[in-house]
mmCIF file of C-alpha atoms in Angstrom:
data_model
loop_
_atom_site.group_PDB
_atom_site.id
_atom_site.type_symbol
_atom_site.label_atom_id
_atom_site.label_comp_id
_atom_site.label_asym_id
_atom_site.label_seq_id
_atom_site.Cartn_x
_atom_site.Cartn_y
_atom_site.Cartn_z
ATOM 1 C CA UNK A 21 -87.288 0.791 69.543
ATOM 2 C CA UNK A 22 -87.456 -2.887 68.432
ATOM 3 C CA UNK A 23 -87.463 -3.637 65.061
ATOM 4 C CA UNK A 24 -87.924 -6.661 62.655
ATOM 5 C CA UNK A 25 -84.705 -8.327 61.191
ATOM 6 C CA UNK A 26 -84.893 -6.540 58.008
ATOM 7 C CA UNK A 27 -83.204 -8.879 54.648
ATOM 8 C CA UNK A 28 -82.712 -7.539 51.647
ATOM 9 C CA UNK A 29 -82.833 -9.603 48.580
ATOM 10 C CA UNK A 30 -81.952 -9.235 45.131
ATOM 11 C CA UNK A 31 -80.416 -10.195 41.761
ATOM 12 C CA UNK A 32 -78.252 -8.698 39.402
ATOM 13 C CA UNK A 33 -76.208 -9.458 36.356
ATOM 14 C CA UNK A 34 -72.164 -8.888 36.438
ATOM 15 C CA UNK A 35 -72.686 -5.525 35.198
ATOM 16 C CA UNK A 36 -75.242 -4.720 38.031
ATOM 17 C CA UNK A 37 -78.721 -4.727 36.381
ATOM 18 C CA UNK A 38 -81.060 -5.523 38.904
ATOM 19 C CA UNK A 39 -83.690 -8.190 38.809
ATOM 20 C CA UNK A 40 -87.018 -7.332 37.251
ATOM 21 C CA UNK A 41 -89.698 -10.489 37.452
ATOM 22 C CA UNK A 42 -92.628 -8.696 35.759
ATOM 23 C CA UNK A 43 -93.797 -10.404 31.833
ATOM 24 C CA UNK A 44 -91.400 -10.695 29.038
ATOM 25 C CA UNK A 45 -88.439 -9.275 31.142
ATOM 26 C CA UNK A 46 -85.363 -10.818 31.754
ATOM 27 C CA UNK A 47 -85.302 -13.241 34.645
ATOM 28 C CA UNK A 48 -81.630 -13.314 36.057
ATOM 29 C CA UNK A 49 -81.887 -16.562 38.375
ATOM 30 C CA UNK A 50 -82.896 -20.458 37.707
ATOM 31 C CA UNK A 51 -85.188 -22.883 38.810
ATOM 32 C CA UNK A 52 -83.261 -23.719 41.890
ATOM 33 C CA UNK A 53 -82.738 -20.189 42.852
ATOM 34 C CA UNK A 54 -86.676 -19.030 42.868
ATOM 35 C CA UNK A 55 -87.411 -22.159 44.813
ATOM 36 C CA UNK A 56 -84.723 -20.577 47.564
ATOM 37 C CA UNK A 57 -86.654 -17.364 47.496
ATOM 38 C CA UNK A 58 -89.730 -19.341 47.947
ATOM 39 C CA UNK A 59 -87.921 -20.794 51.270
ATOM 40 C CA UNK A 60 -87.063 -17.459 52.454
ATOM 41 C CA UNK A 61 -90.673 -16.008 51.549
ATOM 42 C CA UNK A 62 -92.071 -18.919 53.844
ATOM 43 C CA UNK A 63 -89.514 -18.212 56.218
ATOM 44 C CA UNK A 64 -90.808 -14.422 57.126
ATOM 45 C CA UNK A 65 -93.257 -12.404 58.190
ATOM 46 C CA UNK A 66 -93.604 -9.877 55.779
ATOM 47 C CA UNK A 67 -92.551 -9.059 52.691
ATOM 48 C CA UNK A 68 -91.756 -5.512 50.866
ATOM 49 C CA UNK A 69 -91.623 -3.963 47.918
ATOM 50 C CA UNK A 70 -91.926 -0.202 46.723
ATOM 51 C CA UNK A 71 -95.135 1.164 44.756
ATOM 52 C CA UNK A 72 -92.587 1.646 41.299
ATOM 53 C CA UNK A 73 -91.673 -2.201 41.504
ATOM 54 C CA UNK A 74 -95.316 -2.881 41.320
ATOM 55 C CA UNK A 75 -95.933 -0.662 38.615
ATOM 56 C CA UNK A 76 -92.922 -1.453 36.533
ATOM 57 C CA UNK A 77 -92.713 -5.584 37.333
ATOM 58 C CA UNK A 78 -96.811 -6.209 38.730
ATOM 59 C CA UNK A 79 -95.722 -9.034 40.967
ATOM 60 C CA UNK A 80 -97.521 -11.715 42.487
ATOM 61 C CA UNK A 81 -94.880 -12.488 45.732
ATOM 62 C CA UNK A 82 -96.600 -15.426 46.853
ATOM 63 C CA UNK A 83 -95.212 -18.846 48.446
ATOM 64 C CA UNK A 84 -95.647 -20.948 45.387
ATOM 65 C CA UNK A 85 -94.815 -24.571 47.290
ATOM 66 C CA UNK A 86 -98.034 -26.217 49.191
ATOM 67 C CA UNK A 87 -95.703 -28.107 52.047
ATOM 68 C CA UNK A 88 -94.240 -24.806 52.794
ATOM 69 C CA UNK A 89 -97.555 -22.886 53.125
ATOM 70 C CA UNK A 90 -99.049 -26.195 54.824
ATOM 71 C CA UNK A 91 -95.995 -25.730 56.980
ATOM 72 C CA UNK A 92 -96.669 -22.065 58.086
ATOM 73 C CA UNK A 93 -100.225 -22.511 59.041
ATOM 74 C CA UNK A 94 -99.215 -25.829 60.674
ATOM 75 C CA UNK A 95 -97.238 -23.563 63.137
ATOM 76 C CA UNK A 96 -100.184 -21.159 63.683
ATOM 77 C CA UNK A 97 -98.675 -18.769 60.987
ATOM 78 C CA UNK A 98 -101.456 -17.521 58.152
ATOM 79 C CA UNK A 99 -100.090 -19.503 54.757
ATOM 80 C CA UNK A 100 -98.853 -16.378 52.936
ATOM 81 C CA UNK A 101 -96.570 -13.780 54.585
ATOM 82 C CA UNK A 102 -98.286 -10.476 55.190
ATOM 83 C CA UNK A 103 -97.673 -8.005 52.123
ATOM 84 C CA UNK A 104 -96.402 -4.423 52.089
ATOM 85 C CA UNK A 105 -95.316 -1.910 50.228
ATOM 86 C CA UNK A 106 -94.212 1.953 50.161
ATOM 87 C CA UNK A 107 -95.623 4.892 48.257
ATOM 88 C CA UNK A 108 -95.098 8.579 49.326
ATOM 89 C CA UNK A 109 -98.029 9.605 46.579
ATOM 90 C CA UNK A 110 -100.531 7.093 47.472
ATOM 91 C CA UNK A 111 -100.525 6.081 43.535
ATOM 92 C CA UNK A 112 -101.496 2.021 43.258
ATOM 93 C CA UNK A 113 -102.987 0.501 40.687
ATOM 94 C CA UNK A 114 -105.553 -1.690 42.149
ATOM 95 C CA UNK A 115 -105.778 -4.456 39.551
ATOM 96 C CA UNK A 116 -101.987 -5.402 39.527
ATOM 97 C CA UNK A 117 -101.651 -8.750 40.376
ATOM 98 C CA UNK A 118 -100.123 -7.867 44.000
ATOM 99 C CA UNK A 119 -103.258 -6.746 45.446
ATOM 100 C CA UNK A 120 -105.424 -9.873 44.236
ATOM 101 C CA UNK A 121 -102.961 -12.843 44.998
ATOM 102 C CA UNK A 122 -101.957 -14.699 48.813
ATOM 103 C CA UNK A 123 -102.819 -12.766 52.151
ATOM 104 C CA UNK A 124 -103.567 -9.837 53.949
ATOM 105 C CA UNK A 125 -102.176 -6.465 52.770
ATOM 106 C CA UNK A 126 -100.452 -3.430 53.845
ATOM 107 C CA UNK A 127 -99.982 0.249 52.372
ATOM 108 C CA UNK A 128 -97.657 2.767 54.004
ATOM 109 C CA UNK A 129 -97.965 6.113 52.944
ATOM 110 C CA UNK A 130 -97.987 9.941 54.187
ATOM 111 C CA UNK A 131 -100.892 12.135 54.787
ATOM 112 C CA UNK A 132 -101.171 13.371 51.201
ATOM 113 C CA UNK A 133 -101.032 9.793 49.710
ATOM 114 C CA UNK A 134 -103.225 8.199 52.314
ATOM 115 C CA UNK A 135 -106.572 9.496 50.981
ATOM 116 C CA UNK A 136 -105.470 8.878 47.371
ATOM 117 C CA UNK A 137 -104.544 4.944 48.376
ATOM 118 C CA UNK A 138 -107.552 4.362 50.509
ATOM 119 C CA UNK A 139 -109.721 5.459 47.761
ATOM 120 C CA UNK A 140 -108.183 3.801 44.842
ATOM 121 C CA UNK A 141 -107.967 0.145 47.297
ATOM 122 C CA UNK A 142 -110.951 0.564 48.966
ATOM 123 C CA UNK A 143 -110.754 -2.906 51.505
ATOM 124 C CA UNK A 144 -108.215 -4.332 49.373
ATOM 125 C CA UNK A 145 -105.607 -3.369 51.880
ATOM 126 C CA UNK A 146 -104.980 -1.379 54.825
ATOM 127 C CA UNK A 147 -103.539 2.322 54.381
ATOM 128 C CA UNK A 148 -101.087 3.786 57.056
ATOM 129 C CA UNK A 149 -100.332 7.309 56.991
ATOM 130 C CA UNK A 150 -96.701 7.656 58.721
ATOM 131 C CA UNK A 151 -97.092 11.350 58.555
ATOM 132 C CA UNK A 152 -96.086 13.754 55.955
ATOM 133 C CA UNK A 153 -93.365 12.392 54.710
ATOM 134 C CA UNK A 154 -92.409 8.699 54.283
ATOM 135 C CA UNK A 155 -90.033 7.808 57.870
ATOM 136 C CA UNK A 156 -88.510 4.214 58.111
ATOM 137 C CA UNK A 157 -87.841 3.558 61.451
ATOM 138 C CA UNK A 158 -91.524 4.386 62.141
ATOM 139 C CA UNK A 159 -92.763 2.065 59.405
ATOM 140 C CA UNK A 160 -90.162 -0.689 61.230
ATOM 141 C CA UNK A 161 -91.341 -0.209 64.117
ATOM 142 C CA UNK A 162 -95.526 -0.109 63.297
ATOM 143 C CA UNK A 163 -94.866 -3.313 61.947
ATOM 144 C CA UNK A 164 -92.786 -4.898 65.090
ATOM 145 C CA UNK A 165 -95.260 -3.229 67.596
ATOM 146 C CA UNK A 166 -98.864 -3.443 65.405
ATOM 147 C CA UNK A 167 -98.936 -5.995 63.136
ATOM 148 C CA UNK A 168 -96.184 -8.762 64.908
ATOM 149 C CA UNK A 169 -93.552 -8.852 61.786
ATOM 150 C CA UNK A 170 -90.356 -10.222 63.392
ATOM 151 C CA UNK A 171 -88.537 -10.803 60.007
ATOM 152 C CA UNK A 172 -89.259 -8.876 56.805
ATOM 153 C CA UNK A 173 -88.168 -9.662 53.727
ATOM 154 C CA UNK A 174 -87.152 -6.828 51.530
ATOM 155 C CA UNK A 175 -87.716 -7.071 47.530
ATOM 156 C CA UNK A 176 -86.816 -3.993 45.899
ATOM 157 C CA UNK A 177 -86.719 -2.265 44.291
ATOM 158 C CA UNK A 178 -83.258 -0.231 44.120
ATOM 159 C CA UNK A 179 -84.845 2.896 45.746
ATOM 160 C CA UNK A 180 -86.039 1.236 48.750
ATOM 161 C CA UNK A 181 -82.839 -0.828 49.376
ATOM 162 C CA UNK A 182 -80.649 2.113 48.753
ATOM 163 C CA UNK A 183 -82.677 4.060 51.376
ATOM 164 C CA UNK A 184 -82.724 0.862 53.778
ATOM 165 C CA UNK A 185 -78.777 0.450 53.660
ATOM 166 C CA UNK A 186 -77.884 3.891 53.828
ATOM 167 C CA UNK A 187 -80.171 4.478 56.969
ATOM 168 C CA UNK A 188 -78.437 1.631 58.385
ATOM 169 C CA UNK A 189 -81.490 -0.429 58.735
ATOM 170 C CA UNK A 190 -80.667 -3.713 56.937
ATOM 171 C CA UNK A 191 -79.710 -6.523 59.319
ATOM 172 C CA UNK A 192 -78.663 -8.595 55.751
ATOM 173 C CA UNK A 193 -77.778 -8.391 52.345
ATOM 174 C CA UNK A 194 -78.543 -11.325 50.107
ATOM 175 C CA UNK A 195 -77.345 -11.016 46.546
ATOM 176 C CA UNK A 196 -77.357 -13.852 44.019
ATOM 177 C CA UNK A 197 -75.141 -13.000 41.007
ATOM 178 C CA UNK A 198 -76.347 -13.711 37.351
ATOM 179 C CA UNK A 199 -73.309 -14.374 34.596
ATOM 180 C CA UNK A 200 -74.889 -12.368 32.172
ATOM 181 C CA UNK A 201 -73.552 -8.867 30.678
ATOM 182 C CA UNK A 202 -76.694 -6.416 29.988
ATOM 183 C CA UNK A 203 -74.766 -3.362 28.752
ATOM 184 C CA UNK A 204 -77.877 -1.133 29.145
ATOM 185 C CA UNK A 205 -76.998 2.265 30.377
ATOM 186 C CA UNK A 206 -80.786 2.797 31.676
ATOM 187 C CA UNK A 207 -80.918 -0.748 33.202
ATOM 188 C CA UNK A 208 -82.119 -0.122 36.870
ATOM 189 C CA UNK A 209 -79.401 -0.965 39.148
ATOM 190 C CA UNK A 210 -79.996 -2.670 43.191
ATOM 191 C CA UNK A 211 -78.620 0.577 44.672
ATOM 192 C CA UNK A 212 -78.818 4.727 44.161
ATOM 193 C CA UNK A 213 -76.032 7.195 44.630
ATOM 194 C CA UNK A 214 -75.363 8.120 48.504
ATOM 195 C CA UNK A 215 -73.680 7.565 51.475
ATOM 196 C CA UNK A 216 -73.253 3.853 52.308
ATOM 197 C CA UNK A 217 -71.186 2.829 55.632
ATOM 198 C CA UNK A 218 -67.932 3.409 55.115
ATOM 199 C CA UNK A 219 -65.911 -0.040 55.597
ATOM 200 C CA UNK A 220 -66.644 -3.517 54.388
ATOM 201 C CA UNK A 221 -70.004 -5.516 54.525
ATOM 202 C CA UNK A 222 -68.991 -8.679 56.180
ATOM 203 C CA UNK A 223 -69.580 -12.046 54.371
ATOM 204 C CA UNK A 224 -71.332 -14.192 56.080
ATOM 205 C CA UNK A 225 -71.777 -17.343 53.194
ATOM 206 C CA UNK A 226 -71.422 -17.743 49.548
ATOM 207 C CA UNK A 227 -73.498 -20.833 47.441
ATOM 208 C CA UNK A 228 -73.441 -21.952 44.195
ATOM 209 C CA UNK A 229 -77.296 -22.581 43.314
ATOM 210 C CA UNK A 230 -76.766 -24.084 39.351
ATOM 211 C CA UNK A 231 -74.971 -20.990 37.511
ATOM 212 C CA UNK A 232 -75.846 -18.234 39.828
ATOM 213 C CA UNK A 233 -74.073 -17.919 42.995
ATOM 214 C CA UNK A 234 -75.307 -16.771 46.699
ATOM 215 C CA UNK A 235 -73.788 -13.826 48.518
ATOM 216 C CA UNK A 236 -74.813 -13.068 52.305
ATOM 217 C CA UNK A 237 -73.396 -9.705 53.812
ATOM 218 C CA UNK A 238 -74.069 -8.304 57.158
ATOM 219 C CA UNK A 239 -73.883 -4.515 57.711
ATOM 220 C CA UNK A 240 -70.812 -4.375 60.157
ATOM 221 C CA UNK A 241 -70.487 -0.367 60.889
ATOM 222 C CA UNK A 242 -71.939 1.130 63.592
ATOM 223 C CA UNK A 243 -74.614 3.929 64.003
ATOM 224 C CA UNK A 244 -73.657 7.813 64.716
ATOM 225 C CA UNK A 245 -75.486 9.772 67.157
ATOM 226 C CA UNK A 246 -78.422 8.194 69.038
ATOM 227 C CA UNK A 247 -80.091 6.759 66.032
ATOM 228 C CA UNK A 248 -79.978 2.919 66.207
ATOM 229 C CA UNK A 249 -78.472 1.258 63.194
ATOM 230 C CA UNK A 250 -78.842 -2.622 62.323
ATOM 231 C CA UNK A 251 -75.255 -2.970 62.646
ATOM 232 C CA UNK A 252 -75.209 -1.671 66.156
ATOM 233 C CA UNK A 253 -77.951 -4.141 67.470
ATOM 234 C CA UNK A 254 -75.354 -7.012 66.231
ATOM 235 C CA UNK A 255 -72.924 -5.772 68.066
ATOM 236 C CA UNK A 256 -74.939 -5.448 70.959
ATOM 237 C CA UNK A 257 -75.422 -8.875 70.874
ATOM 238 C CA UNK A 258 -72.141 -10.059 70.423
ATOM 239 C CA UNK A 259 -71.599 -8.342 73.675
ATOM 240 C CA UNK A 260 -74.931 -9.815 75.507
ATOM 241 C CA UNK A 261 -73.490 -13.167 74.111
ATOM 242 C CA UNK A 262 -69.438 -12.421 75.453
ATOM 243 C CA UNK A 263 -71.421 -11.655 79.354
ATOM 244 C CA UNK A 264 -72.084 -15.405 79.221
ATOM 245 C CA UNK A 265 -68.725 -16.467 78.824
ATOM 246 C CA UNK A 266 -67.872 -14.923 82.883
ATOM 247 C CA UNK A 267 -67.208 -17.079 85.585
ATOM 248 C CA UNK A 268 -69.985 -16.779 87.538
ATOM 249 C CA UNK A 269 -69.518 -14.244 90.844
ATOM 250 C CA UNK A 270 -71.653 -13.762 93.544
ATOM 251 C CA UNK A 271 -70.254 -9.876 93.986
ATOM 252 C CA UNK A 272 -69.956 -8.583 90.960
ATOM 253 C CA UNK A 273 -72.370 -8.521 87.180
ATOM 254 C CA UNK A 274 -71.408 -10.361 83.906
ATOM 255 C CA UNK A 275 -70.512 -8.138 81.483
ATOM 256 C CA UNK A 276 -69.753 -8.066 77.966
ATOM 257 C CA UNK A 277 -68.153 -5.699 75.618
ATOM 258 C CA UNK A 278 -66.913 -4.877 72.138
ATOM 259 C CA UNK A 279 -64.611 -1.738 70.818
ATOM 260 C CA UNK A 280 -66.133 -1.320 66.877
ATOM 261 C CA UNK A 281 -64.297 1.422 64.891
ATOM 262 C CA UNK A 282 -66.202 3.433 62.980
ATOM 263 C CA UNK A 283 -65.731 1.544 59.400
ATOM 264 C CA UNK A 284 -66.962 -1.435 61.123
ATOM 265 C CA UNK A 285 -63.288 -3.238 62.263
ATOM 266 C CA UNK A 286 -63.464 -4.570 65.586
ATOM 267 C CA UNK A 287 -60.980 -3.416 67.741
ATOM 268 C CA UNK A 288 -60.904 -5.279 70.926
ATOM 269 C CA UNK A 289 -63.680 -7.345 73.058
ATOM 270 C CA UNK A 290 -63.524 -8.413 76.612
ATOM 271 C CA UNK A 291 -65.792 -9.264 79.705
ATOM 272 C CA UNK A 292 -65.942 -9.454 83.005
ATOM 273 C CA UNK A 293 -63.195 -11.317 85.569
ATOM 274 C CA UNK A 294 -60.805 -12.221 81.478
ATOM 275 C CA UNK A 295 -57.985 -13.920 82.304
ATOM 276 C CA UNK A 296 -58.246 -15.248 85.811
ATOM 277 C CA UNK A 297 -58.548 -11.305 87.030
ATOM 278 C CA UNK A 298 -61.232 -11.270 89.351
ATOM 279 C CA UNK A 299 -62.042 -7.406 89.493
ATOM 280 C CA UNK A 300 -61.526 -6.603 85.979
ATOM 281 C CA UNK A 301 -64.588 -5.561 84.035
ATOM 282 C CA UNK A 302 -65.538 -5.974 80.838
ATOM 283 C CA UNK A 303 -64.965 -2.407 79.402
ATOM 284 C CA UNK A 304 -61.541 -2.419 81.084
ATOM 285 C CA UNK A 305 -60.711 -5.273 79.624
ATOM 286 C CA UNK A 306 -61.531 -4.538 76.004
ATOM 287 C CA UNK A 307 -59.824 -1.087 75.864
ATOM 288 C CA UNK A 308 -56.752 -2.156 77.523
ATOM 289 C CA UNK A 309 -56.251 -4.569 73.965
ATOM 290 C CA UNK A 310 -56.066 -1.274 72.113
ATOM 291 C CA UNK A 311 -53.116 1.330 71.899
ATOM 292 C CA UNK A 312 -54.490 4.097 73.246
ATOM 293 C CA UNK A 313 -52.598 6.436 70.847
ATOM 294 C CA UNK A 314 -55.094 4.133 67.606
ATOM 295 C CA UNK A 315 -56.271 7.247 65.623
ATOM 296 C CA UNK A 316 -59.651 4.936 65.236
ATOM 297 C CA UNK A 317 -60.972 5.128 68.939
ATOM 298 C CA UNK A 318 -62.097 8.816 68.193
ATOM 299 C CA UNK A 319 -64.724 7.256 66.103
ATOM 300 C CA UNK A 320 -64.868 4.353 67.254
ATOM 301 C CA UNK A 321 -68.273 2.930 69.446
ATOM 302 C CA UNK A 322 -68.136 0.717 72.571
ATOM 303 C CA UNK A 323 -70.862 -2.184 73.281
ATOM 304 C CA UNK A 324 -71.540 -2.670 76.452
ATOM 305 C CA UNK A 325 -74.354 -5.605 77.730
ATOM 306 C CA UNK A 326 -74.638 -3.060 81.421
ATOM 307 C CA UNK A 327 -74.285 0.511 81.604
ATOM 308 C CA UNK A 328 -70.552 1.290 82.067
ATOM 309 C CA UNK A 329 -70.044 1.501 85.961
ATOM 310 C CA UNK A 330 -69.686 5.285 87.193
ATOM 311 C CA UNK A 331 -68.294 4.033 90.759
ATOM 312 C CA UNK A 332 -66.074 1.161 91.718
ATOM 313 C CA UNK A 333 -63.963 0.051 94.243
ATOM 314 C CA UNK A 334 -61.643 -2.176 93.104
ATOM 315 C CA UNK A 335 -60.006 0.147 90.829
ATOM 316 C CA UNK A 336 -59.474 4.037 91.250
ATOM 317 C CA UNK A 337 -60.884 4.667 87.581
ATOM 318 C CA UNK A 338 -64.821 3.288 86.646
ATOM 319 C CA UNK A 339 -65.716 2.243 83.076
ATOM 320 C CA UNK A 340 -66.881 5.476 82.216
ATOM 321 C CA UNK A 341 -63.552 7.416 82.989
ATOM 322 C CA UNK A 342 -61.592 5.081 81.084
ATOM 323 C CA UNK A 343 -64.117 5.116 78.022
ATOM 324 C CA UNK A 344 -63.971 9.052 78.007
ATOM 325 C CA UNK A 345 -60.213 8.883 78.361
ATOM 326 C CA UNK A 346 -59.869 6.591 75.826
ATOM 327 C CA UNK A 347 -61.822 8.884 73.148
ATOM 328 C CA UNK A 348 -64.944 7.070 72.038
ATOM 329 C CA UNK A 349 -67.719 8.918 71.635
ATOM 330 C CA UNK A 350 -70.508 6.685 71.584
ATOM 331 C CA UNK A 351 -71.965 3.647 73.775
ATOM 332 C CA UNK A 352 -74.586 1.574 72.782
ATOM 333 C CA UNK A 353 -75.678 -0.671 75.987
ATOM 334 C CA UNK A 354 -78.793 -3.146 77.052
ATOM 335 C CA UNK A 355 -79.452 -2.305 80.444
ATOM 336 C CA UNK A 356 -79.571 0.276 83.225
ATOM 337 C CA UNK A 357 -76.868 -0.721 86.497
ATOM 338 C CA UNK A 358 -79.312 -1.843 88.995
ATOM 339 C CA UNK A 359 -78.310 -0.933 93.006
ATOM 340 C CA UNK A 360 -77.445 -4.466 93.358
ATOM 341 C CA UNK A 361 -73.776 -3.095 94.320
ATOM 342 C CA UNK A 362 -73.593 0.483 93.610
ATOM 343 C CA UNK A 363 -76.528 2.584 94.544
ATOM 344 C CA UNK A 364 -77.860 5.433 92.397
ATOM 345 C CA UNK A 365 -75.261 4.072 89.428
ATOM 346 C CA UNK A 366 -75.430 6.455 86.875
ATOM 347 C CA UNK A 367 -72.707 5.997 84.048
ATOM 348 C CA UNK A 368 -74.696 7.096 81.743
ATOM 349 C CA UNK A 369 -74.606 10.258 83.097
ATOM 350 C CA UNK A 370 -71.092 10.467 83.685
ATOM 351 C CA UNK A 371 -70.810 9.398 79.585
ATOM 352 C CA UNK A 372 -73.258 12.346 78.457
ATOM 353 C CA UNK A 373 -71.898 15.366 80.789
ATOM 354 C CA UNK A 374 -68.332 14.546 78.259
ATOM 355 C CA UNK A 375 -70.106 14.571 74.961
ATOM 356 C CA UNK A 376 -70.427 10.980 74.346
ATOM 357 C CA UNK A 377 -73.767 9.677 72.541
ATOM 358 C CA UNK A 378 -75.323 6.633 74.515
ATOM 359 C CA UNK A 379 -77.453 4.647 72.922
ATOM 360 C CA UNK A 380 -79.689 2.127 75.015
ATOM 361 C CA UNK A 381 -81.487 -0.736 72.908
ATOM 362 C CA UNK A 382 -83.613 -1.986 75.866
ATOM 363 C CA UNK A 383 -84.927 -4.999 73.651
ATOM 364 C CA UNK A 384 -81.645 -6.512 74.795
ATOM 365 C CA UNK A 385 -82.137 -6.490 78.706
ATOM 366 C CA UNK A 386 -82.962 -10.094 78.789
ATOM 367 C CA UNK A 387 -80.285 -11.444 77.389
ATOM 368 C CA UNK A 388 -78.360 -9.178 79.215
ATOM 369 C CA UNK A 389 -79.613 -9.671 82.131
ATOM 370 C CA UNK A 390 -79.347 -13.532 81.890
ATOM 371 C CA UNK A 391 -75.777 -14.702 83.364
ATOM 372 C CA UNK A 392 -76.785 -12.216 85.691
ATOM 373 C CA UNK A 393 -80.183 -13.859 87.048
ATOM 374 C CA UNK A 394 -78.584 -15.233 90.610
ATOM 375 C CA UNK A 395 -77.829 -11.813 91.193
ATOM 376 C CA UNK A 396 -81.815 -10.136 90.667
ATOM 377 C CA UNK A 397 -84.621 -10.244 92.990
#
């Protein structure tokens, strides 16, 4: 289930009121700070914003500079980024500015609100109906699969990047931080009340852009169950990225892999033929950095770029004992075990018949199949 990279973006004052851009309200970044949201906007695909922040701010979301729209459709890219937005009950207004400024136009909505949008837009925009109730992953992936959005930009307002983040969907937080007290107990605020993961974001950069400054978080915990998170395709690529770091072998896979407890701490990484062993694999060699006794493996998830091995020879226990041994419950991996070695591999199965979710993101095959290329027909 490919997604877009999903970035959330937002202001707020020290006491948390959120950005609102519509007339007469007030505007918590500078000069130099909308022209950096004017990069990013250029930058994407797509941009979002729920039906309430068009009601309540009526904004225009456009890319304001000419070089940067001259840029876009220099490199075959329309000059605006496609625009969408969210309503459950299908109520738009269609003479806010949204619908009558830069490019094409997209409504998602559920069966009830479909008829009600199409109506009031007429060909203003297209209308999909995600069914009857409003489901993010499917809206994610319509717009990978249907309509080519590889990066969205996210916009508010505090009810769609609540639900984003808590459904683990974000692949980035950027927050730019206004010195300014509001002190108004009804002031909207970037997020809702709810479940959020449960460790630290990690920060990725901080900028001073004139007196606001620039806060970049990744999501760092991983999913539960077999539902993809944002956090767990990172992962998964740290892994894919640790399987290039093998010596190459002409009898045995590059593998990566990454132990992430369930707060989002890493535990241990490893891959294939660490430390001048040349039969060690990469699972093996991550969990043997952690005391098996750590409280945190019970939760914790393993990231593997190939399907833990179910049968080897060069040790009496494969990758999928040892991960069931060890505790974790989950694996998120890239790619099947091919019978390049080990006919009818099936670790997954081994994984499953002991309880443990596995997750496969099978986006991530190429890269992890790519220190492994000598090896494929």
């Amino acid at each position: 289930m490919p997604y877009p990279y999903v970035l959330l973006s937002a202001a707020v004052s020290l006491d948390g009121y959120l950005d609102d851009t519509g007339p007469d309200r007030l505007l918590l970044s500078g000069p130099a700070d909308f022209d950096r949201v004017d990069e990013v906007r250029a930058s994407v695909d797509a941009i979002l914003i729920g039906a309430g922040t068009i009601r309540a701010d009526n904004p225009r979301l456009l890319v304001n500079s000419p070089e940067r729209r001259a840029a876009r459709e220099a490199g075959g890219r329309p000059a605006y980024p496609l625009k969408v937005t969210v309503t459950a009950s299908g109520d738009l207004d269609p003479g806010a500015h949204f619908w009558h400024t830069g490019g094409e136009k997209l409504v998602y909505t559920t069966d009830q609100g479909a008829g009600r949008a199409a109506r009031a837009l007429g060909r203003t925009a297209d209308v999909v109906s995600l069914g009857p109730a409003l489901d993010w992953r499917a809206l994610l992936q319509h717009l990978h699969d249907e309509r080519g959005v590889r990066r969205l930009m996210v916009e508010g307002g505090g009810t769609v990047h609540t639900q984003l983040l808590q459904q683990g969907l974000a692949d980035e937080l950027q927050l730019v931080l206004a010195p300014l007290f509001v002190g108004d107990p009804a002031a909207p605020r970037m997020f809702g009340p709810g479940a959020y993961q449960g460790g630290r974001l990690r920060l990725t950069e901080t900028r001073r852009i004139e007196d606001v400054v620039l806060m970049r978080y990744e999501p760092t915990a991983p999913g539960t169950g077999p539902l993809p998170t944002a956090a767990d395709r990172r992962w998964l690529g740290t892994a894919c990225e640790l399987a290039a770091l093998c010596p190459p072998s002409r009898t045995a896979f590059s593998v990566g892999a990454v132990v992430v407890a369930a707060d989002g701490t890493e535990l241990a990484r490893g891959h294939s033929r660490e430390g001048g062993d040349p039969v060690v694999h990469a699972e093996e060699a991550a969990l043997a950095k952690i005391d098996p006794a750590d409280p945190r493996l019970a939760g914790a998830t393993v990231y593997s770029s190939l399907e833990p091995c179910s049968r080897r020879a060069s040790r009496p226990a494969p990758c999928a004992e040892l991960i069931v041994r060890a505790g974790a419950r989950r694996v998120v991996t890239a790619w099947r075990e091919p019978d390049t070695f080990v006919p009818a591999a099936d670790g997954t199965g081994v994984l499953t018949g002991a309880g443990v979710d596995v997750v496969e993101l099978s986006e991530y095959e190429g890269r992890a199949k790519a220190p492994n290329a000598h090896l494929l027909p």
